[in-house]
Amino acid sequence: MNGGLIFGACLGLASCSPAVTPPPLNGATIGGPFSLIDQAGRHVTNRDFAGRYRIMYFGYTSCPDVCPTDLQVIGAAMRSVAKEAPATAKRIVPVFVTIDPARDTPAVLKTYVAAFGPEMVGLTGSAEEISRVAKEYRVYYKAAQPDPSGEYIVQHTDQALLFGPDGKPIVVLPIANGAAAVATTLEKWVQ
Ligand code: NI
């Protein structure tokens, strides 16, 4: 950004504020209301997050590699923001929504999310509600056939989206680029 150009463009205007860049996901129809159960067994809806920014990530606790890696990145980014901009960090809630509600009970989620950060919320619910919410958030998932021991993997969309205090989508967080990139993106968009 060239400060001289901005100054020049402002000359002669009675009031001059810098142009506001719209969020990358501005106007996207992603997200919406939900009614789920958190890791403490409490009923939680989207209204409980009103006024705060939400990182929404969908996955499952038995995921062998992708989910733990992504959640570690999100947890590390949150610690980084908490250190650099504590007031900003307090406005953000990382939310992990299971797409495997049959196995991911509140008790299972409680142990799991605690490993990635004290502020992380784990949400589960009925198979029907999880399916509905995943569609709203544009998340695809499909369970594979169980192996002889009954274990199974679930293919799923691997993405973390930031939502604003009004529940509207803001930006896809660059989780594949690591915690520093995610922290930078959070500090850019969370006010
Ligand atoms: Ni996963």
mmCIF file of C-alpha atoms and ligand atoms in Angstrom:
data_model
loop_
_atom_site.group_PDB
_atom_site.id
_atom_site.type_symbol
_atom_site.label_atom_id
_atom_site.label_comp_id
_atom_site.label_asym_id
_atom_site.label_seq_id
_atom_site.Cartn_x
_atom_site.Cartn_y
_atom_site.Cartn_z
ATOM 1 C CA MET A 1 0.000 0.000 0.000
ATOM 2 C CA ASN A 2 1.401 3.349 -1.010
ATOM 3 C CA GLY A 3 0.765 5.972 1.663
ATOM 4 C CA GLY A 4 1.506 8.806 -0.746
ATOM 5 C CA LEU A 5 -1.212 7.668 -3.121
ATOM 6 C CA ILE A 6 -3.760 7.391 -0.335
ATOM 7 C CA PHE A 7 -2.836 10.864 0.870
ATOM 8 C CA GLY A 8 -3.124 12.207 -2.650
ATOM 9 C CA ALA A 9 -6.515 10.625 -3.220
ATOM 10 C CA CYS A 10 -7.777 12.186 -0.013
ATOM 11 C CA LEU A 11 -6.847 15.742 -0.880
ATOM 12 C CA GLY A 12 -9.826 18.035 -1.132
ATOM 13 C CA LEU A 13 -12.264 15.697 0.598
ATOM 14 C CA ALA A 14 -13.996 16.955 3.704
ATOM 15 C CA SER A 15 -13.852 13.549 5.319
ATOM 16 C CA CYS A 16 -11.613 10.777 4.225
ATOM 17 C CA SER A 17 -11.542 7.268 5.592
ATOM 18 C CA PRO A 18 -9.473 4.447 4.162
ATOM 19 C CA ALA A 19 -11.367 2.111 1.854
ATOM 20 C CA VAL A 20 -12.771 -0.875 3.722
ATOM 21 C CA THR A 21 -11.997 -4.167 2.012
ATOM 22 C CA PRO A 22 -14.989 -6.486 2.097
ATOM 23 C CA PRO A 23 -14.292 -9.910 3.620
ATOM 24 C CA PRO A 24 -13.422 -12.621 1.064
ATOM 25 C CA LEU A 25 -16.596 -14.556 1.936
ATOM 26 C CA ASN A 26 -18.789 -11.442 1.973
ATOM 27 C CA GLY A 27 -22.280 -12.416 0.804
ATOM 28 C CA ALA A 28 -21.559 -16.172 0.705
ATOM 29 C CA THR A 29 -24.494 -18.275 1.896
ATOM 30 C CA ILE A 30 -22.489 -20.446 4.274
ATOM 31 C CA GLY A 31 -23.536 -21.157 7.851
ATOM 32 C CA GLY A 32 -26.769 -20.590 9.674
ATOM 33 C CA PRO A 33 -28.627 -21.499 12.827
ATOM 34 C CA PHE A 34 -27.891 -24.724 14.690
ATOM 35 C CA SER A 35 -28.975 -26.528 17.819
ATOM 36 C CA LEU A 36 -26.342 -28.906 19.168
ATOM 37 C CA ILE A 37 -24.827 -30.247 22.405
ATOM 38 C CA ASP A 38 -21.448 -29.143 23.750
ATOM 39 C CA GLN A 39 -18.735 -31.152 25.485
ATOM 40 C CA ALA A 40 -20.358 -30.478 28.876
ATOM 41 C CA GLY A 41 -23.688 -31.887 27.648
ATOM 42 C CA ARG A 42 -25.361 -28.468 27.416
ATOM 43 C CA HIS A 43 -27.694 -27.497 24.602
ATOM 44 C CA VAL A 44 -26.002 -24.839 22.505
ATOM 45 C CA THR A 45 -27.338 -22.816 19.612
ATOM 46 C CA ASN A 46 -25.783 -20.280 17.263
ATOM 47 C CA ARG A 47 -27.292 -17.559 19.461
ATOM 48 C CA ASP A 48 -24.931 -18.530 22.275
ATOM 49 C CA PHE A 49 -22.065 -17.270 20.082
ATOM 50 C CA ALA A 50 -23.682 -13.960 19.111
ATOM 51 C CA GLY A 51 -21.227 -11.094 19.451
ATOM 52 C CA ARG A 52 -18.179 -13.334 19.174
ATOM 53 C CA TYR A 53 -16.149 -14.549 16.246
ATOM 54 C CA ARG A 54 -16.259 -18.280 15.591
ATOM 55 C CA ILE A 55 -13.754 -20.577 13.903
ATOM 56 C CA MET A 56 -15.865 -23.460 12.581
ATOM 57 C CA TYR A 57 -14.104 -26.756 11.903
ATOM 58 C CA PHE A 58 -15.892 -30.056 11.176
ATOM 59 C CA GLY A 59 -14.185 -33.382 11.809
ATOM 60 C CA TYR A 60 -14.148 -36.384 14.138
ATOM 61 C CA THR A 61 -12.081 -37.467 17.110
ATOM 62 C CA SER A 62 -11.048 -40.850 15.611
ATOM 63 C CA CYS A 63 -9.532 -39.067 12.600
ATOM 64 C CA PRO A 64 -6.007 -40.479 12.272
ATOM 65 C CA ASP A 65 -4.158 -37.460 10.963
ATOM 66 C CA VAL A 66 -5.926 -34.533 9.299
ATOM 67 C CA CYS A 67 -8.129 -33.369 12.184
ATOM 68 C CA PRO A 68 -5.417 -33.493 14.876
ATOM 69 C CA THR A 69 -3.008 -31.637 12.592
ATOM 70 C CA ASP A 70 -5.534 -28.936 11.735
ATOM 71 C CA LEU A 71 -6.702 -28.533 15.330
ATOM 72 C CA GLN A 72 -3.102 -28.202 16.511
ATOM 73 C CA VAL A 73 -2.647 -25.393 13.982
ATOM 74 C CA ILE A 74 -5.822 -23.665 15.197
ATOM 75 C CA GLY A 75 -4.791 -24.106 18.844
ATOM 76 C CA ALA A 76 -1.297 -22.722 18.183
ATOM 77 C CA ALA A 77 -2.751 -19.779 16.231
ATOM 78 C CA MET A 78 -5.066 -18.984 19.152
ATOM 79 C CA ARG A 79 -2.120 -19.031 21.590
ATOM 80 C CA SER A 80 -0.202 -16.739 19.268
ATOM 81 C CA VAL A 81 -3.087 -14.245 19.014
ATOM 82 C CA ALA A 82 -3.602 -14.433 22.791
ATOM 83 C CA LYS A 83 0.030 -13.425 23.265
ATOM 84 C CA GLU A 84 0.111 -10.646 20.645
ATOM 85 C CA ALA A 85 -3.439 -9.302 20.985
ATOM 86 C CA PRO A 86 -5.191 -10.677 24.086
ATOM 87 C CA ALA A 87 -8.355 -8.601 23.576
ATOM 88 C CA THR A 88 -8.689 -9.963 20.039
ATOM 89 C CA ALA A 89 -8.202 -13.553 21.182
ATOM 90 C CA LYS A 90 -10.984 -13.172 23.762
ATOM 91 C CA ARG A 91 -13.431 -12.400 20.949
ATOM 92 C CA ILE A 92 -12.726 -15.678 19.120
ATOM 93 C CA VAL A 93 -14.191 -19.111 19.879
ATOM 94 C CA PRO A 94 -12.743 -22.105 18.033
ATOM 95 C CA VAL A 95 -15.547 -24.633 17.481
ATOM 96 C CA PHE A 96 -15.049 -28.284 16.551
ATOM 97 C CA VAL A 97 -18.240 -29.902 15.213
ATOM 98 C CA THR A 98 -18.176 -33.682 14.928
ATOM 99 C CA ILE A 99 -19.403 -35.372 11.764
ATOM 100 C CA ASP A 100 -19.269 -38.705 13.643
ATOM 101 C CA PRO A 101 -21.887 -38.177 16.373
ATOM 102 C CA ALA A 102 -22.356 -41.936 16.917
ATOM 103 C CA ARG A 103 -18.895 -42.156 18.485
ATOM 104 C CA ASP A 104 -18.264 -38.531 19.461
ATOM 105 C CA THR A 105 -20.365 -38.148 22.590
ATOM 106 C CA PRO A 106 -19.982 -35.039 24.772
ATOM 107 C CA ALA A 107 -17.618 -36.986 27.073
ATOM 108 C CA VAL A 108 -15.402 -38.040 24.154
ATOM 109 C CA LEU A 109 -15.372 -34.484 22.800
ATOM 110 C CA LYS A 110 -14.498 -33.054 26.216
ATOM 111 C CA THR A 111 -11.195 -34.926 26.439
ATOM 112 C CA TYR A 112 -10.443 -34.337 22.769
ATOM 113 C CA VAL A 113 -10.937 -30.575 22.452
ATOM 114 C CA ALA A 114 -9.153 -29.902 25.757
ATOM 115 C CA ALA A 115 -5.965 -31.169 24.092
ATOM 116 C CA PHE A 116 -6.052 -28.309 21.577
ATOM 117 C CA GLY A 117 -6.826 -25.320 23.754
ATOM 118 C CA PRO A 118 -8.847 -24.330 26.812
ATOM 119 C CA GLU A 119 -11.252 -22.196 24.804
ATOM 120 C CA MET A 120 -12.128 -24.792 22.168
ATOM 121 C CA VAL A 121 -15.787 -25.848 22.089
ATOM 122 C CA GLY A 122 -16.784 -29.336 20.910
ATOM 123 C CA LEU A 123 -20.263 -29.840 19.472
ATOM 124 C CA THR A 124 -22.220 -33.013 18.735
ATOM 125 C CA GLY A 125 -25.890 -33.801 18.195
ATOM 126 C CA SER A 126 -28.315 -36.151 16.513
ATOM 127 C CA ALA A 127 -27.250 -37.671 13.205
ATOM 128 C CA GLU A 128 -30.031 -35.688 11.518
ATOM 129 C CA GLU A 129 -29.017 -32.337 12.998
ATOM 130 C CA ILE A 130 -25.317 -32.920 12.260
ATOM 131 C CA SER A 131 -26.214 -33.774 8.657
ATOM 132 C CA ARG A 132 -28.319 -30.626 8.338
ATOM 133 C CA VAL A 133 -25.695 -28.345 9.905
ATOM 134 C CA ALA A 134 -22.893 -29.849 7.771
ATOM 135 C CA LYS A 135 -24.891 -29.058 4.629
ATOM 136 C CA GLU A 136 -25.418 -25.479 5.795
ATOM 137 C CA TYR A 137 -21.695 -25.112 6.343
ATOM 138 C CA ARG A 138 -20.866 -26.795 2.993
ATOM 139 C CA VAL A 139 -19.158 -29.730 4.656
ATOM 140 C CA TYR A 140 -19.189 -33.118 2.935
ATOM 141 C CA TYR A 141 -18.606 -36.326 4.886
ATOM 142 C CA LYS A 142 -18.995 -40.025 4.286
ATOM 143 C CA ALA A 143 -18.228 -42.930 6.622
ATOM 144 C CA ALA A 144 -16.346 -45.896 5.160
ATOM 145 C CA GLN A 145 -17.306 -49.523 5.802
ATOM 146 C CA PRO A 146 -16.258 -50.577 9.316
ATOM 147 C CA ASP A 147 -13.284 -52.938 9.595
ATOM 148 C CA PRO A 148 -13.722 -56.307 11.396
ATOM 149 C CA SER A 149 -13.187 -54.628 14.774
ATOM 150 C CA GLY A 150 -15.966 -52.142 14.052
ATOM 151 C CA GLU A 151 -13.668 -49.153 13.534
ATOM 152 C CA TYR A 152 -14.216 -46.921 10.539
ATOM 153 C CA ILE A 153 -12.809 -43.796 8.988
ATOM 154 C CA VAL A 154 -14.898 -40.849 7.779
ATOM 155 C CA GLN A 155 -13.922 -38.831 4.749
ATOM 156 C CA HIS A 156 -14.698 -35.197 5.316
ATOM 157 C CA THR A 157 -14.153 -31.659 4.073
ATOM 158 C CA ASP A 158 -11.056 -30.238 5.692
ATOM 159 C CA GLN A 159 -11.604 -26.522 6.218
ATOM 160 C CA ALA A 160 -11.720 -23.875 8.928
ATOM 161 C CA LEU A 161 -13.946 -20.862 8.372
ATOM 162 C CA LEU A 162 -14.082 -17.665 10.376
ATOM 163 C CA PHE A 163 -17.565 -16.281 11.106
ATOM 164 C CA GLY A 164 -18.308 -12.823 12.451
ATOM 165 C CA PRO A 165 -20.288 -11.693 15.507
ATOM 166 C CA ASP A 166 -23.360 -11.504 13.242
ATOM 167 C CA GLY A 167 -22.921 -15.143 12.197
ATOM 168 C CA LYS A 168 -21.862 -14.246 8.669
ATOM 169 C CA PRO A 169 -18.846 -15.915 6.998
ATOM 170 C CA ILE A 170 -15.662 -13.830 6.735
ATOM 171 C CA VAL A 171 -12.741 -15.863 5.438
ATOM 172 C CA VAL A 172 -11.355 -19.366 4.946
ATOM 173 C CA LEU A 173 -8.450 -19.719 7.364
ATOM 174 C CA PRO A 174 -5.176 -20.901 5.753
ATOM 175 C CA ILE A 175 -4.723 -23.926 8.041
ATOM 176 C CA ALA A 176 -2.517 -25.701 5.465
ATOM 177 C CA ASN A 177 -0.040 -22.807 5.757
ATOM 178 C CA GLY A 178 0.496 -23.193 9.495
ATOM 179 C CA ALA A 179 -0.291 -21.398 12.739
ATOM 180 C CA ALA A 180 1.484 -18.122 11.934
ATOM 181 C CA ALA A 181 -0.544 -17.661 8.741
ATOM 182 C CA VAL A 182 -3.778 -18.424 10.607
ATOM 183 C CA ALA A 183 -2.874 -16.000 13.421
ATOM 184 C CA THR A 184 -2.126 -13.248 10.894
ATOM 185 C CA THR A 185 -5.481 -13.852 9.169
ATOM 186 C CA LEU A 186 -7.347 -13.774 12.496
ATOM 187 C CA GLU A 187 -5.670 -10.522 13.527
ATOM 188 C CA LYS A 188 -6.557 -9.015 10.158
ATOM 189 C CA TRP A 189 -10.275 -9.792 10.304
ATOM 190 C CA VAL A 190 -11.181 -9.845 13.999
ATOM 191 C CA GLN A 191 -11.884 -6.354 15.301
HETATM 192 NI NI NI B 1 -10.357 -35.494 10.044
#
